[in-house]
GROMACS .gro file of C-alpha atoms in nm:
model
  345
    1PRO     CA    1   4.261   1.954  -7.015
    2THR     CA    2   4.176   1.613  -7.001
    3ASP     CA    3   4.549   1.552  -6.861
    4GLN     CA    4   4.506   1.811  -6.573
    5CYS     CA    5   4.152   1.676  -6.495
    6CYS     CA    6   4.346   1.354  -6.427
    7ARG     CA    7   4.647   1.462  -6.248
    8CYS     CA    8   4.436   1.711  -6.012
    9LEU     CA    9   4.238   1.408  -5.925
   10CYS     CA   10   4.546   1.196  -5.857
   11LEU     CA   11   4.635   1.484  -5.613
   12PHE     CA   12   4.355   1.467  -5.472
   13GLN     CA   13   4.328   1.133  -5.425
   14THR     CA   14   4.647   1.102  -5.289
   15PHE     CA   15   4.576   1.421  -5.028
   16GLU     CA   16   4.266   1.238  -4.967
   17ALA     CA   17   4.454   0.894  -4.860
   18TRP     CA   18   4.721   1.118  -4.690
   19ALA     CA   19   4.514   1.293  -4.489
   20GLY     CA   20   4.267   0.980  -4.398
   21LEU     CA   21   3.978   1.153  -4.509
   22GLY     CA   22   3.798   0.867  -4.704
   23GLN     CA   23   3.794   0.745  -4.322
   24MET     CA   24   3.596   1.015  -4.202
   25GLU     CA   25   3.266   0.893  -4.245
   26ASP     CA   26   3.378   0.618  -4.004
   27TYR     CA   27   3.504   0.820  -3.724
   28LEU     CA   28   3.177   1.020  -3.782
   29SER     CA   29   2.952   0.715  -3.780
   30VAL     CA   30   3.192   0.585  -3.432
   31LEU     CA   31   3.158   0.933  -3.261
   32GLU     CA   32   2.732   0.926  -3.332
   33TYR     CA   33   2.757   0.631  -3.159
   34ILE     CA   34   2.945   0.715  -2.846
   35LEU     CA   35   2.722   1.020  -2.805
   36TRP     CA   36   2.411   0.778  -2.827
   37VAL     CA   37   2.521   0.538  -2.575
   38PHE     CA   38   2.664   0.837  -2.345
   39THR     CA   39   2.392   1.120  -2.365
   40PRO     CA   40   2.107   0.932  -2.138
   41LEU     CA   41   2.419   0.881  -1.863
   42ALA     CA   42   2.510   1.211  -1.888
   43VAL     CA   43   2.166   1.350  -1.842
   44VAL     CA   44   2.092   1.141  -1.507
   45PHE     CA   45   2.387   1.290  -1.359
   46ILE     CA   46   2.366   1.680  -1.454
   47LEU     CA   47   1.950   1.672  -1.393
   48PRO     CA   48   2.078   1.638  -0.989
   49PHE     CA   49   2.296   2.001  -1.055
   50LEU     CA   50   1.953   2.137  -1.179
   51ILE     CA   51   1.828   2.115  -0.854
   52VAL     CA   52   2.169   2.260  -0.698
   53ILE     CA   53   2.085   2.566  -0.992
   54LEU     CA   54   1.737   2.600  -0.824
   55LEU     CA   55   1.819   2.654  -0.489
   56TYR     CA   56   2.115   2.889  -0.602
   57LEU     CA   57   1.817   3.093  -0.837
   58SER     CA   58   1.659   3.105  -0.466
   59ILE     CA   59   1.952   3.309  -0.304
   60LEU     CA   60   1.979   3.510  -0.574
   61PHE     CA   61   1.589   3.591  -0.542
   62LEU     CA   62   1.655   3.680  -0.168
   63HIS     CA   63   1.948   3.928  -0.268
   64VAL     CA   64   1.710   4.087  -0.477
   65TYR     CA   65   1.438   4.075  -0.237
   66LYS     CA   66   1.668   4.228   0.064
   67ARG     CA   67   1.815   4.509  -0.177
   68LYS     CA   68   1.399   4.598  -0.316
   69ASN     CA   69   1.296   4.600   0.058
   70GLN     CA   70   1.566   4.776   0.273
   71LEU     CA   71   1.341   5.087   0.318
   72ARG     CA   72   1.093   4.858   0.450
   73GLU     CA   73   1.322   4.606   0.715
   74ALA     CA   74   1.339   4.889   0.964
   75TYR     CA   75   0.958   4.907   0.989
   76CYS     CA   76   0.857   4.574   0.944
   77ASN     CA   77   0.890   4.262   1.139
   78ASN     CA   78   0.858   3.999   0.922
   79LEU     CA   79   1.071   4.133   0.593
   80TRP     CA   80   1.094   3.779   0.441
   81ASP     CA   81   0.759   3.639   0.462
   82GLY     CA   82   0.672   3.794   0.124
   83ALA     CA   83   1.000   3.590  -0.006
   84ARG     CA   84   0.930   3.271   0.160
   85LYS     CA   85   0.551   3.267   0.001
   86THR     CA   86   0.707   3.321  -0.310
   87LEU     CA   87   0.988   3.059  -0.305
   88ALA     CA   88   0.725   2.822  -0.158
   89THR     CA   89   0.517   2.850  -0.440
   90LEU     CA   90   0.803   2.799  -0.694
   91TRP     CA   91   0.881   2.482  -0.505
   92ASP     CA   92   0.518   2.362  -0.479
   93GLY     CA   93   0.456   2.451  -0.868
   94HIS     CA   94   0.804   2.255  -0.928
   95GLY     CA   95   0.662   1.948  -0.761
   96ALA     CA   96   0.358   1.917  -0.882
   97ILE     CA   97   0.461   1.959  -1.205
   98TRP     CA   98   0.790   1.740  -1.197
   99HIS     CA   99   0.703   1.479  -0.957
  100GLY     CA  100   0.271   1.493  -0.937
  101TYR     CA  101   0.344   1.556  -0.543
  102GLU     CA  102   0.076   1.432  -0.315
  103ILE     CA  103   0.139   1.506   0.067
  104HIS     CA  104  -0.131   1.288   0.293
  105GLY     CA  105  -0.222   1.350   0.662
  106MET     CA  106  -0.152   1.736   0.641
  107GLU     CA  107  -0.378   1.770   0.896
  108LYS     CA  108  -0.188   1.641   1.160
  109VAL     CA  109   0.060   1.893   1.202
  110PRO     CA  110  -0.045   2.176   1.441
  111ASP     CA  111  -0.184   2.498   1.296
  112HIS     CA  112   0.024   2.641   1.614
  113GLY     CA  113   0.211   2.493   1.838
  114PRO     CA  114   0.532   2.290   1.887
  115ALA     CA  115   0.596   1.940   1.706
  116LEU     CA  116   0.902   1.745   1.613
  117ILE     CA  117   0.906   1.583   1.257
  118VAL     CA  118   1.120   1.291   1.183
  119TYR     CA  119   1.155   1.184   0.815
  120TYR     CA  120   1.366   0.949   0.574
  121HIS     CA  121   1.634   1.126   0.403
  122GLY     CA  122   1.637   1.045   0.066
  123ALA     CA  123   1.994   1.131  -0.167
  124ILE     CA  124   1.834   1.474  -0.238
  125PRO     CA  125   1.522   1.562   0.038
  126ILE     CA  126   1.386   1.720  -0.259
  127ASP     CA  127   1.075   1.582  -0.061
  128TYR     CA  128   1.101   1.791   0.240
  129TYR     CA  129   1.179   2.059   0.024
  130TYR     CA  130   0.802   2.022  -0.097
  131PHE     CA  131   0.709   1.963   0.263
  132LEU     CA  132   0.831   2.313   0.380
  133ALA     CA  133   0.692   2.444   0.057
  134ASN     CA  134   0.310   2.290   0.174
  135VAL     CA  135   0.347   2.386   0.526
  136ILE     CA  136   0.437   2.769   0.468
  137LEU     CA  137   0.125   2.762   0.209
  138GLN     CA  138  -0.122   2.532   0.401
  139LYS     CA  139  -0.043   2.638   0.741
  140GLY     CA  140   0.046   3.005   0.742
  141ARG     CA  141   0.370   2.936   0.935
  142THR     CA  142   0.797   2.805   0.884
  143CYS     CA  143   0.925   2.458   0.972
  144HIS     CA  144   1.273   2.515   1.129
  145SER     CA  145   1.529   2.285   1.015
  146VAL     CA  146   1.822   2.079   1.144
  147ALA     CA  147   2.082   2.032   0.840
  148ASP     CA  148   2.428   1.870   0.859
  149HIS     CA  149   2.765   2.123   0.919
  150PHE     CA  150   2.857   2.088   0.565
  151LEU     CA  151   2.581   2.278   0.379
  152PHE     CA  152   2.626   2.565   0.630
  153LYS     CA  153   3.026   2.554   0.411
  154ILE     CA  154   2.850   2.621   0.081
  155PRO     CA  155   2.934   2.912  -0.051
  156GLY     CA  156   2.644   3.146  -0.074
  157PHE     CA  157   2.394   2.931   0.146
  158LYS     CA  158   2.397   3.140   0.424
  159LEU     CA  159   2.101   3.364   0.364
  160LEU     CA  160   1.868   3.061   0.242
  161LEU     CA  161   1.947   2.906   0.525
  162GLU     CA  162   1.877   3.220   0.747
  163VAL     CA  163   1.580   3.263   0.568
  164PHE     CA  164   1.435   2.960   0.612
  165SER     CA  165   1.567   2.888   1.014
  166VAL     CA  166   1.754   2.620   0.928
  167ILE     CA  167   1.971   2.478   1.212
  168HIS     CA  168   2.332   2.282   1.279
  169GLY     CA  169   2.147   2.070   1.552
  170PRO     CA  170   2.313   2.114   1.888
  171GLN     CA  171   2.044   1.986   2.101
  172GLU     CA  172   1.998   2.298   2.317
  173GLU     CA  173   1.902   2.494   1.994
  174CYS     CA  174   1.644   2.231   1.885
  175VAL     CA  175   1.481   2.247   2.276
  176ARG     CA  176   1.484   2.599   2.257
  177ALA     CA  177   1.327   2.627   1.884
  178LEU     CA  178   1.052   2.359   1.995
  179ARG     CA  179   1.001   2.570   2.277
  180SER     CA  180   0.975   2.822   2.123
  181GLY     CA  181   0.633   2.700   1.956
  182HIS     CA  182   0.805   2.645   1.620
  183LEU     CA  183   0.770   2.307   1.389
  184LEU     CA  184   1.101   2.169   1.403
  185GLY     CA  185   1.193   1.892   1.107
  186ILE     CA  186   1.472   1.648   1.147
  187SER     CA  187   1.640   1.348   0.994
  188PRO     CA  188   1.794   1.106   1.234
  189GLY     CA  189   2.038   0.924   0.945
  190GLY     CA  190   2.122   1.235   0.789
  191VAL     CA  191   2.398   1.283   0.564
  192ARG     CA  192   2.493   0.907   0.610
  193GLU     CA  193   2.138   0.790   0.542
  194ALA     CA  194   2.167   0.972   0.185
  195LEU     CA  195   2.443   0.798   0.106
  196PHE     CA  196   2.462   0.539   0.202
  197SER     CA  197   2.055   0.424   0.152
  198ASP     CA  198   1.965   0.269  -0.127
  199GLU     CA  199   1.644   0.113  -0.326
  200THR     CA  200   1.604  -0.132  -0.082
  201TYR     CA  201   1.532   0.185   0.220
  202PRO     CA  202   1.733   0.088   0.493
  203LEU     CA  203   1.730   0.339   0.780
  204HIS     CA  204   2.093   0.433   0.917
  205TRP     CA  205   2.028   0.602   1.197
  206GLY     CA  206   2.232   0.386   1.443
  207LYS     CA  207   2.195   0.443   1.799
  208ARG     CA  208   2.113   0.793   1.712
  209ARG     CA  209   1.846   0.916   2.006
  210GLY     CA  210   1.927   1.246   2.030
  211PHE     CA  211   1.588   1.334   1.850
  212ALA     CA  212   1.377   1.122   2.078
  213GLN     CA  213   1.601   1.336   2.396
  214VAL     CA  214   1.505   1.665   2.196
  215ALA     CA  215   1.114   1.593   2.159
  216ILE     CA  216   1.145   1.475   2.573
  217ASP     CA  217   1.269   1.733   2.625
  218ALA     CA  218   1.077   1.985   2.486
  219GLN     CA  219   0.733   1.793   2.572
  220VAL     CA  220   0.633   1.781   2.219
  221PRO     CA  221   0.476   1.517   1.993
  222ILE     CA  222   0.675   1.357   1.708
  223ILE     CA  223   0.532   1.316   1.383
  224PRO     CA  224   0.652   1.089   1.161
  225MET     CA  225   0.776   1.133   0.780
  226PHE     CA  226   0.862   0.906   0.459
  227THR     CA  227   0.764   1.005   0.104
  228GLN     CA  228   0.716   0.722  -0.144
  229ASN     CA  229   0.969   0.631  -0.423
  230VAL     CA  230   1.233   0.899  -0.301
  231ARG     CA  231   1.537   0.686  -0.376
  232GLU     CA  232   1.386   0.611  -0.718
  233GLY     CA  233   1.366   0.976  -0.742
  234PHE     CA  234   1.715   1.051  -0.683
  235ARG     CA  235   2.026   0.762  -0.630
  236SER     CA  236   2.404   0.787  -0.494
  237LEU     CA  237   2.690   0.611  -0.579
  238GLY     CA  238   2.752   0.615  -0.171
  239THR     CA  239   2.719   0.178  -0.135
  240LEU     CA  240   3.048   0.244  -0.388
  241ARG     CA  241   3.360   0.133  -0.098
  242PHE     CA  242   3.577   0.408  -0.181
  243PHE     CA  243   3.322   0.685  -0.175
  244ARG     CA  244   3.198   0.531   0.175
  245TRP     CA  245   3.581   0.498   0.300
  246LEU     CA  246   3.604   0.847   0.210
  247TYR     CA  247   3.330   0.955   0.399
  248GLU     CA  248   3.447   0.810   0.727
  249ARG     CA  249   3.758   0.911   0.673
  250PHE     CA  250   3.737   1.254   0.629
  251ARG     CA  251   3.357   1.311   0.619
  252LEU     CA  252   3.360   1.408   0.287
  253PRO     CA  253   3.015   1.355   0.143
  254ALA     CA  254   3.168   1.305  -0.234
  255ALA     CA  255   2.906   1.031  -0.357
  256PRO     CA  256   2.793   1.156  -0.688
  257ILE     CA  257   2.415   1.139  -0.712
  258TYR     CA  258   2.234   1.086  -0.983
  259GLY     CA  259   1.875   1.105  -1.119
  260GLY     CA  260   1.617   1.330  -1.186
  261PHE     CA  261   1.338   1.128  -1.258
  262PRO     CA  262   1.002   1.230  -1.290
  263VAL     CA  263   0.836   0.986  -1.041
  264LYS     CA  264   0.537   0.984  -0.863
  265PHE     CA  265   0.605   1.146  -0.487
  266ARG     CA  266   0.375   1.069  -0.246
  267THR     CA  267   0.437   1.243   0.134
  268PHE     CA  268   0.278   1.029   0.426
  269LEU     CA  269   0.282   1.167   0.805
  270GLY     CA  270   0.181   0.894   1.042
  271ASP     CA  271   0.037   0.940   1.371
  272PRO     CA  272   0.175   1.197   1.613
  273ILE     CA  273   0.346   1.003   1.846
  274PRO     CA  274   0.259   1.225   2.205
  275TYR     CA  275   0.418   1.356   2.496
  276ASP     CA  276   0.474   1.053   2.752
  277PRO     CA  277   0.689   1.174   3.080
  278ASN     CA  278   0.670   0.788   3.154
  279ILE     CA  279   0.942   0.615   2.889
  280ASN     CA  280   1.325   0.730   2.806
  281SER     CA  281   1.468   0.864   2.504
  282ALA     CA  282   1.633   0.500   2.449
  283GLN     CA  283   1.231   0.363   2.416
  284LEU     CA  284   1.103   0.611   2.228
  285ALA     CA  285   1.358   0.576   2.022
  286GLU     CA  286   1.213   0.233   1.957
  287LYS     CA  287   0.889   0.298   1.857
  288LYS     CA  288   1.015   0.289   1.438
  289ALA     CA  289   0.736   0.490   1.301
  290VAL     CA  290   0.905   0.593   1.001
  291GLN     CA  291   0.967   0.256   0.949
  292ALA     CA  292   0.610   0.145   0.947
  293LEU     CA  293   0.563   0.421   0.717
  294ILE     CA  294   0.797   0.251   0.472
  295ASP     CA  295   0.653  -0.066   0.518
  296GLU     CA  296   0.299   0.031   0.469
  297HIS     CA  297   0.366   0.270   0.167
  298GLN     CA  298   0.698   0.193  -0.004
  299GLN     CA  299   0.665  -0.133  -0.259
  300ILE     CA  300   1.052  -0.291  -0.221
  301PRO     CA  301   1.279  -0.332  -0.364
  302GLY     CA  302   1.247   0.017  -0.548
  303SER     CA  303   1.187   0.051  -0.886
  304ILE     CA  304   1.237   0.350  -1.155
  305LEU     CA  305   1.009   0.229  -1.430
  306ARG     CA  306   0.720   0.153  -1.181
  307ALA     CA  307   0.724   0.454  -1.010
  308LEU     CA  308   0.741   0.627  -1.376
  309PHE     CA  309   0.451   0.418  -1.445
  310GLU     CA  310   0.291   0.515  -1.154
  311ARG     CA  311   0.220   0.904  -1.246
  312VAL     CA  312   0.008   0.758  -1.520
  313TYR     CA  313  -0.138   0.378  -1.460
  314THR     CA  314  -0.197   0.404  -1.058
  315ARG     CA  315  -0.372   0.645  -0.762
  316HIS     CA  316  -0.258   0.616  -0.385
  317LYS     CA  317  -0.651   0.508  -0.241
  318LEU     CA  318  -0.673   0.604   0.128
  319LYS     CA  319  -0.833   0.336   0.394
  320ASP     CA  320  -1.199   0.374   0.371
  321PRO     CA  321  -1.370   0.488   0.694
  322PRO     CA  322  -1.559   0.179   0.871
  323LYS     CA  323  -1.869   0.089   0.684
  324LYS     CA  324  -2.196   0.146   0.871
  325LYS     CA  325  -2.456  -0.158   0.816
  326ARG     CA  326  -2.813  -0.109   0.881
  327THR     CA  327  -3.015  -0.401   1.088
  328GLN     CA  328  -3.265  -0.574   0.992
  329VAL     CA  329  -3.689  -0.468   1.128
  330GLY     CA  330  -3.768  -0.727   1.327
  331LEU     CA  331  -4.027  -0.786   1.661
  332ASN     CA  332  -3.881  -0.794   1.987
  333GLN     CA  333  -3.975  -0.966   2.262
  334ASP     CA  334  -4.328  -0.806   2.332
  335GLY     CA  335  -4.421  -0.839   1.998
  336ASN     CA  336  -4.350  -0.517   1.878
  337ARG     CA  337  -4.189  -0.370   1.555
  338THR     CA  338  -3.802  -0.285   1.604
  339GLU     CA  339  -3.662   0.033   1.437
  340PRO     CA  340  -3.372  -0.040   1.181
  341SER     CA  341  -3.018   0.073   1.346
  342LEU     CA  342  -2.677   0.106   1.267
  343LYS     CA  343  -2.397  -0.073   1.320
  344GLN     CA  344  -2.036  -0.012   1.290
  345ASP     CA  345  -1.828  -0.273   1.146
   0.00000   0.00000   0.00000
């Protein structure tokens, strides 16, 4: 029996050496190290796709809602109001939980009547989705939006774009929407700004003045908008030469987007720029109200780590109203006692 055990042991050792089982532990250690290194990298590229999944879930909900309300469609002119409010609640909750989303200056958006919202375009304009949700929930109205042509070619997006009044942006259609009394949101930088801007927040508007001409033709005010840390939430690899060439040559926005970090988002709405018949589109476009919001509210260059800390350690402080000082009691020229008065700084 002892000889048989020795033979079995020798056979096992020979098989182990032939199959390389002795190195299996080393292989597992290397595999564990590779997973440890690449898991964070995989996560930051997967999170943007979760937003796309959420969009498709929104589309699925709309299809279900449409089927459920087929009988009501003939009797109700506002078939989609309930669906819009439900999705607005969903997106508003996502913003509050994941980004601690805040919006400052919502009172500048009119409750009734038209206005043109001009905003900075992040790598993924998720801040604009949150803004649309707040318009629906707080103002009880929808904001029409201008989007790039490629968005209309994505399978399944047609219903979502129709329900939320998204148009591909001819000036005549934009003017028509504003003259009908709607809000309209547009990013002059568009896809180019989404892909090629970075943590220094440069605007990529070039000589685009179409938005200004739309505001002049419709005779409506322009409300600038910017979201703090939007580039720290999601970033694009569009600054790499290959992806820039791909877009310039084929108009293909194929630059990978990574992120999904739960950084602090604060949207700021600037003072409305009223319609002025005495200025042209070039003069109106040169007002750079969005750039002023970036300069005032964004620390440059942006930092993902700092934006994460802002969820916990800092709060945005609104400017305090001017304080009123009380003058001292004294005597006038007739020797009578003067009453204290209020003096504004």
